[in-house]
Amino acid sequence: MKQIEKFVDEVYQSASGNKKEIEELKKEMKNHLLESVHELKSEGKSEQEAIELAIERFGGEKEIRSVVGQLFKAQKVFAKWMLNFALVFLVLGSVIFATMMFIGDKNYEKSEEVAFNLLERLGESEVLTAEIKKEITTIVEENETIKRIEVFNLDNNPDALRGEPDFMYQKDIWISEVFGNGWDNSGTDEEHVWFVGIGTKIHDSLAFNIFLVGVSIYWVLFTLWAIINAHHRNRLNAGWIIAFAFFNVIGYLVYSLRGKNAALSDK
């Protein structure tokens, strides 16, 4: 029935998307309309009356065209949001990683400064005074980025660092370690009577984990976006899915270049 075919073609005339998918939807709509026409004819309606009633029951050309347009628009909007979220996770993960690494470096510099200040206070003295011990305890307790300070007397004992420190104060902050914060050791050089070692909070492990999560989410979302995009352009195949999954944006760039070259060749 040419009138049915014409109606279906007009409904999908402005639809943009995967050609194969559009053809399948057109075929499905046509079959539904033909079934409705046959039912109406069996009820005693003429063919023309049956066709008009079937189309009217289906919603009419303008209404259906609007619904079809909204459907394909929703698919495009969904794909666009997926790409935006992918980029947000990539940027956010990178920024957090860089920020936490910067903070870790600053903590390390601050600990070195504390160590050399203590070394200066110790000077050439041969014993640790109660005042110095109290000062070390206060520094550890009041500083969130310092977990431990240990002091070794190296005078006439080059192997002192292999043994127990002359004094050590350490606080228990296991909750910080649960959330992925690590600790690094810094200290003064070994050319003085005393050696001051400090356990400093760093964020390398936590920063890397956050970056890894951000990149992983980005990778998955970008791959899905590329697959959807290729599907809408009717160019999706197993090869491109593998390229997007394993090479991500590089795979998509190759896909885009191939598409442009193919379009130029057709001209």
Tab-separated table of C-alpha atoms in Angstrom:
chain	number	residue	atom	x	y	z
A	1	MET	CA	0.000	0.000	0.000
A	2	LYS	CA	1.748	3.094	-1.288
A	3	GLN	CA	-0.077	5.485	1.052
A	4	ILE	CA	1.257	3.596	4.088
A	5	GLU	CA	4.788	3.561	2.665
A	6	LYS	CA	4.575	7.284	1.898
A	7	PHE	CA	3.355	8.016	5.431
A	8	VAL	CA	6.181	6.023	7.023
A	9	ASP	CA	8.802	7.671	4.776
A	10	GLU	CA	7.527	11.140	5.687
A	11	VAL	CA	7.579	10.336	9.415
A	12	TYR	CA	11.261	9.325	9.276
A	13	GLN	CA	12.245	11.900	6.639
A	14	SER	CA	14.135	14.178	9.063
A	15	ALA	CA	15.352	11.425	11.401
A	16	SER	CA	19.140	11.374	11.766
A	17	GLY	CA	20.893	8.346	13.140
A	18	ASN	CA	21.953	4.848	12.273
A	19	LYS	CA	20.516	4.012	8.839
A	20	LYS	CA	20.041	0.338	9.615
A	21	GLU	CA	18.233	1.171	12.847
A	22	ILE	CA	15.953	3.669	11.055
A	23	GLU	CA	15.097	1.121	8.367
A	24	GLU	CA	14.204	-1.440	11.036
A	25	LEU	CA	11.943	1.074	12.823
A	26	LYS	CA	10.280	2.009	9.530
A	27	LYS	CA	9.658	-1.645	8.728
A	28	GLU	CA	8.189	-2.235	12.185
A	29	MET	CA	5.868	0.792	11.887
A	30	LYS	CA	4.766	-0.272	8.428
A	31	ASN	CA	3.914	-3.782	9.655
A	32	HIS	CA	1.858	-2.394	12.551
A	33	LEU	CA	-0.077	-0.110	10.203
A	34	LEU	CA	-0.720	-2.903	7.698
A	35	GLU	CA	-2.000	-5.178	10.459
A	36	SER	CA	-4.339	-2.419	11.606
A	37	VAL	CA	-5.565	-1.844	8.041
A	38	HIS	CA	-6.349	-5.562	7.572
A	39	GLU	CA	-8.281	-5.646	10.867
A	40	LEU	CA	-10.350	-2.607	9.861
A	41	LYS	CA	-11.065	-4.050	6.426
A	42	SER	CA	-12.269	-7.274	8.052
A	43	GLU	CA	-14.737	-5.121	10.015
A	44	GLY	CA	-16.260	-3.869	6.765
A	45	LYS	CA	-14.252	-0.673	6.179
A	46	SER	CA	-13.066	0.188	2.683
A	47	GLU	CA	-9.310	0.148	2.031
A	48	GLN	CA	-9.075	3.960	1.986
A	49	GLU	CA	-11.121	4.282	5.176
A	50	ALA	CA	-9.009	1.567	6.839
A	51	ILE	CA	-5.756	3.317	5.888
A	52	GLU	CA	-6.952	6.698	7.162
A	53	LEU	CA	-8.265	5.224	10.425
A	54	ALA	CA	-5.053	3.213	10.988
A	55	ILE	CA	-2.909	6.324	10.556
A	56	GLU	CA	-5.242	8.354	12.773
A	57	ARG	CA	-5.094	5.714	15.523
A	58	PHE	CA	-1.334	5.637	15.257
A	59	GLY	CA	-1.226	9.337	16.115
A	60	GLY	CA	-0.982	11.186	12.849
A	61	GLU	CA	2.087	12.235	10.878
A	62	LYS	CA	3.020	15.372	12.847
A	63	GLU	CA	2.687	13.733	16.245
A	64	ILE	CA	4.678	10.645	15.301
A	65	ARG	CA	7.356	12.693	13.529
A	66	SER	CA	7.737	14.754	16.720
A	67	VAL	CA	8.073	11.601	18.843
A	68	VAL	CA	10.634	10.090	16.454
A	69	GLY	CA	12.596	13.344	16.417
A	70	GLN	CA	12.623	13.484	20.216
A	71	LEU	CA	13.764	9.862	20.392
A	72	PHE	CA	16.823	10.403	18.213
A	73	LYS	CA	17.524	13.743	19.896
A	74	ALA	CA	17.496	12.004	23.283
A	75	GLN	CA	20.038	9.472	22.000
A	76	LYS	CA	22.347	12.273	20.868
A	77	VAL	CA	21.959	14.174	24.164
A	78	PHE	CA	22.701	10.989	26.117
A	79	ALA	CA	25.874	10.381	24.105
A	80	LYS	CA	26.945	14.019	24.570
A	81	TRP	CA	26.477	13.826	28.345
A	82	MET	CA	28.438	10.580	28.408
A	83	LEU	CA	31.377	12.302	26.675
A	84	ASN	CA	31.147	15.292	29.033
A	85	PHE	CA	31.170	13.054	32.108
A	86	ALA	CA	34.155	11.140	30.713
A	87	LEU	CA	36.152	14.367	30.331
A	88	VAL	CA	35.084	15.598	33.788
A	89	PHE	CA	36.379	12.409	35.452
A	90	LEU	CA	39.666	12.636	33.519
A	91	VAL	CA	40.263	16.296	34.416
A	92	LEU	CA	39.097	15.861	38.015
A	93	GLY	CA	41.328	12.817	38.568
A	94	SER	CA	44.324	14.633	37.061
A	95	VAL	CA	43.783	17.807	39.101
A	96	ILE	CA	43.355	15.897	42.377
A	97	PHE	CA	46.452	13.820	41.603
A	98	ALA	CA	48.586	16.897	40.878
A	99	THR	CA	47.256	18.746	43.946
A	100	MET	CA	47.885	15.862	46.345
A	101	MET	CA	51.383	15.286	44.987
A	102	PHE	CA	52.114	18.999	45.446
A	103	ILE	CA	50.847	18.868	49.049
A	104	GLY	CA	52.990	15.774	49.685
A	105	ASP	CA	56.093	17.592	48.410
A	106	LYS	CA	55.320	20.560	50.657
A	107	ASN	CA	54.941	18.233	53.660
A	108	TYR	CA	58.317	16.696	52.838
A	109	GLU	CA	59.984	20.128	52.623
A	110	LYS	CA	58.399	21.174	55.920
A	111	SER	CA	59.664	18.002	57.637
A	112	GLU	CA	63.193	18.602	56.398
A	113	GLU	CA	63.019	22.120	57.786
A	114	VAL	CA	61.872	20.751	61.172
A	115	ALA	CA	64.688	18.173	61.126
A	116	PHE	CA	67.414	20.744	60.498
A	117	ASN	CA	65.974	23.106	63.113
A	118	LEU	CA	66.185	20.297	65.669
A	119	LEU	CA	69.697	19.481	64.511
A	120	GLU	CA	70.669	23.096	65.103
A	121	ARG	CA	69.151	22.959	68.591
A	122	LEU	CA	71.098	19.799	69.379
A	123	GLY	CA	74.367	21.321	68.197
A	124	GLU	CA	77.448	19.513	69.431
A	125	SER	CA	75.931	18.356	72.702
A	126	GLU	CA	76.473	14.719	73.651
A	127	VAL	CA	73.154	14.084	75.407
A	128	LEU	CA	69.491	14.726	74.715
A	129	THR	CA	68.021	17.060	77.290
A	130	ALA	CA	64.505	16.681	78.675
A	131	GLU	CA	63.680	20.017	77.061
A	132	ILE	CA	64.597	18.738	73.591
A	133	LYS	CA	62.614	15.529	74.133
A	134	LYS	CA	59.575	17.544	75.181
A	135	GLU	CA	59.973	19.769	72.129
A	136	ILE	CA	60.110	16.699	69.833
A	137	THR	CA	56.971	15.279	71.467
A	138	THR	CA	55.132	18.573	70.991
A	139	ILE	CA	56.145	18.807	67.317
A	140	VAL	CA	54.821	15.306	66.556
A	141	GLU	CA	51.566	15.785	68.485
A	142	GLU	CA	50.762	19.182	66.990
A	143	ASN	CA	51.732	18.456	63.391
A	144	GLU	CA	49.328	16.338	61.320
A	145	THR	CA	51.915	15.672	58.635
A	146	ILE	CA	54.532	14.236	61.004
A	147	LYS	CA	54.060	10.754	62.417
A	148	ARG	CA	57.460	10.075	63.974
A	149	ILE	CA	60.718	11.763	64.940
A	150	GLU	CA	63.773	9.735	65.876
A	151	VAL	CA	67.171	10.973	66.954
A	152	PHE	CA	70.496	9.093	66.658
A	153	ASN	CA	73.831	10.020	68.173
A	154	LEU	CA	76.437	9.413	65.459
A	155	ASP	CA	79.448	10.602	67.455
A	156	ASN	CA	82.201	8.006	67.033
A	157	ASN	CA	79.598	5.456	65.918
A	158	PRO	CA	79.057	5.347	62.141
A	159	ASP	CA	76.757	2.290	62.455
A	160	ALA	CA	74.364	3.979	64.875
A	161	LEU	CA	71.618	4.296	62.253
A	162	ARG	CA	71.388	0.496	62.054
A	163	GLY	CA	70.468	0.235	65.702
A	164	GLU	CA	67.868	1.718	67.997
A	165	PRO	CA	67.531	5.530	68.134
A	166	ASP	CA	68.635	7.398	71.217
A	167	PHE	CA	65.158	8.868	71.347
A	168	MET	CA	61.979	8.366	69.335
A	169	TYR	CA	58.458	9.664	69.609
A	170	GLN	CA	55.683	8.289	67.426
A	171	LYS	CA	51.913	8.745	67.353
A	172	ASP	CA	49.359	6.221	66.149
A	173	ILE	CA	47.299	7.554	63.254
A	174	TRP	CA	46.204	4.324	61.583
A	175	ILE	CA	42.969	5.907	60.304
A	176	SER	CA	44.992	8.049	57.939
A	177	GLU	CA	46.683	4.949	56.531
A	178	VAL	CA	43.317	3.239	55.984
A	179	PHE	CA	42.393	6.043	53.575
A	180	GLY	CA	45.547	5.525	51.555
A	181	ASN	CA	47.922	8.105	52.993
A	182	GLY	CA	51.502	6.879	53.039
A	183	TRP	CA	54.602	7.859	54.962
A	184	ASP	CA	58.087	8.676	53.780
A	185	ASN	CA	61.289	9.058	55.746
A	186	SER	CA	63.353	12.210	55.547
A	187	GLY	CA	66.197	13.429	57.671
A	188	THR	CA	69.425	15.294	58.059
A	189	ASP	CA	72.762	14.206	56.621
A	190	GLU	CA	75.233	12.007	58.485
A	191	GLU	CA	78.024	14.578	58.812
A	192	HIS	CA	76.928	15.844	62.233
A	193	VAL	CA	77.010	14.517	65.770
A	194	TRP	CA	73.265	13.923	65.608
A	195	PHE	CA	70.948	12.527	62.957
A	196	VAL	CA	67.276	13.518	62.990
A	197	GLY	CA	64.867	11.307	61.058
A	198	ILE	CA	61.216	12.182	60.409
A	199	GLY	CA	58.279	10.093	59.182
A	200	THR	CA	56.319	12.416	56.899
A	201	LYS	CA	52.790	12.035	55.532
A	202	ILE	CA	52.725	11.791	51.743
A	203	HIS	CA	49.804	11.188	49.385
A	204	ASP	CA	51.469	9.255	46.569
A	205	SER	CA	49.433	6.079	46.977
A	206	LEU	CA	46.070	7.813	47.522
A	207	ALA	CA	46.732	10.294	44.707
A	208	PHE	CA	47.623	7.494	42.290
A	209	ASN	CA	44.508	5.500	43.252
A	210	ILE	CA	42.246	8.523	42.687
A	211	PHE	CA	43.929	9.207	39.351
A	212	LEU	CA	43.543	5.546	38.358
A	213	VAL	CA	39.814	5.593	39.212
A	214	GLY	CA	39.314	8.831	37.262
A	215	VAL	CA	41.135	7.527	34.197
A	216	SER	CA	39.311	4.169	34.357
A	217	ILE	CA	35.869	5.824	34.458
A	218	TYR	CA	36.904	8.181	31.656
A	219	TRP	CA	38.209	5.270	29.566
A	220	VAL	CA	34.975	3.280	29.889
A	221	LEU	CA	32.672	6.263	29.234
A	222	PHE	CA	34.698	7.502	26.254
A	223	THR	CA	34.743	3.982	24.775
A	224	LEU	CA	30.941	3.732	25.127
A	225	TRP	CA	30.515	7.193	23.597
A	226	ALA	CA	32.733	6.283	20.634
A	227	ILE	CA	30.786	3.033	20.089
A	228	ILE	CA	27.433	4.861	20.187
A	229	ASN	CA	28.742	7.538	17.830
A	230	ALA	CA	30.032	4.960	15.343
A	231	HIS	CA	26.714	3.080	15.564
A	232	HIS	CA	24.746	6.237	14.720
A	233	ARG	CA	26.977	6.772	11.687
A	234	ASN	CA	26.386	3.192	10.579
A	235	ARG	CA	30.127	2.431	10.687
A	236	LEU	CA	30.356	0.254	13.785
A	237	ASN	CA	32.093	-3.117	13.535
A	238	ALA	CA	34.135	-5.404	15.794
A	239	GLY	CA	37.401	-3.800	14.664
A	240	TRP	CA	36.362	-0.321	15.731
A	241	ILE	CA	35.021	-1.602	19.068
A	242	ILE	CA	38.447	-3.154	19.785
A	243	ALA	CA	40.207	0.043	18.657
A	244	PHE	CA	38.075	2.211	20.942
A	245	ALA	CA	38.416	-0.170	23.908
A	246	PHE	CA	42.201	-0.593	23.723
A	247	PHE	CA	43.420	2.676	22.160
A	248	ASN	CA	40.651	5.029	23.285
A	249	VAL	CA	41.038	8.539	21.847
A	250	ILE	CA	43.801	7.416	19.448
A	251	GLY	CA	41.480	4.722	18.095
A	252	TYR	CA	38.720	7.306	17.671
A	253	LEU	CA	41.060	9.694	15.843
A	254	VAL	CA	41.947	6.925	13.391
A	255	TYR	CA	38.225	6.180	12.991
A	256	SER	CA	37.508	9.881	12.270
A	257	LEU	CA	40.348	10.163	9.748
A	258	ARG	CA	39.159	7.028	7.952
A	259	GLY	CA	35.663	8.494	7.791
A	260	LYS	CA	36.889	11.793	6.330
A	261	ASN	CA	39.039	10.005	3.746
A	262	ALA	CA	36.087	7.822	2.748
A	263	ALA	CA	33.872	10.909	2.363
A	264	LEU	CA	36.483	12.613	0.156
A	265	SER	CA	36.815	9.494	-1.983
A	266	ASP	CA	33.042	9.387	-2.524
A	267	LYS	CA	33.129	12.953	-3.842
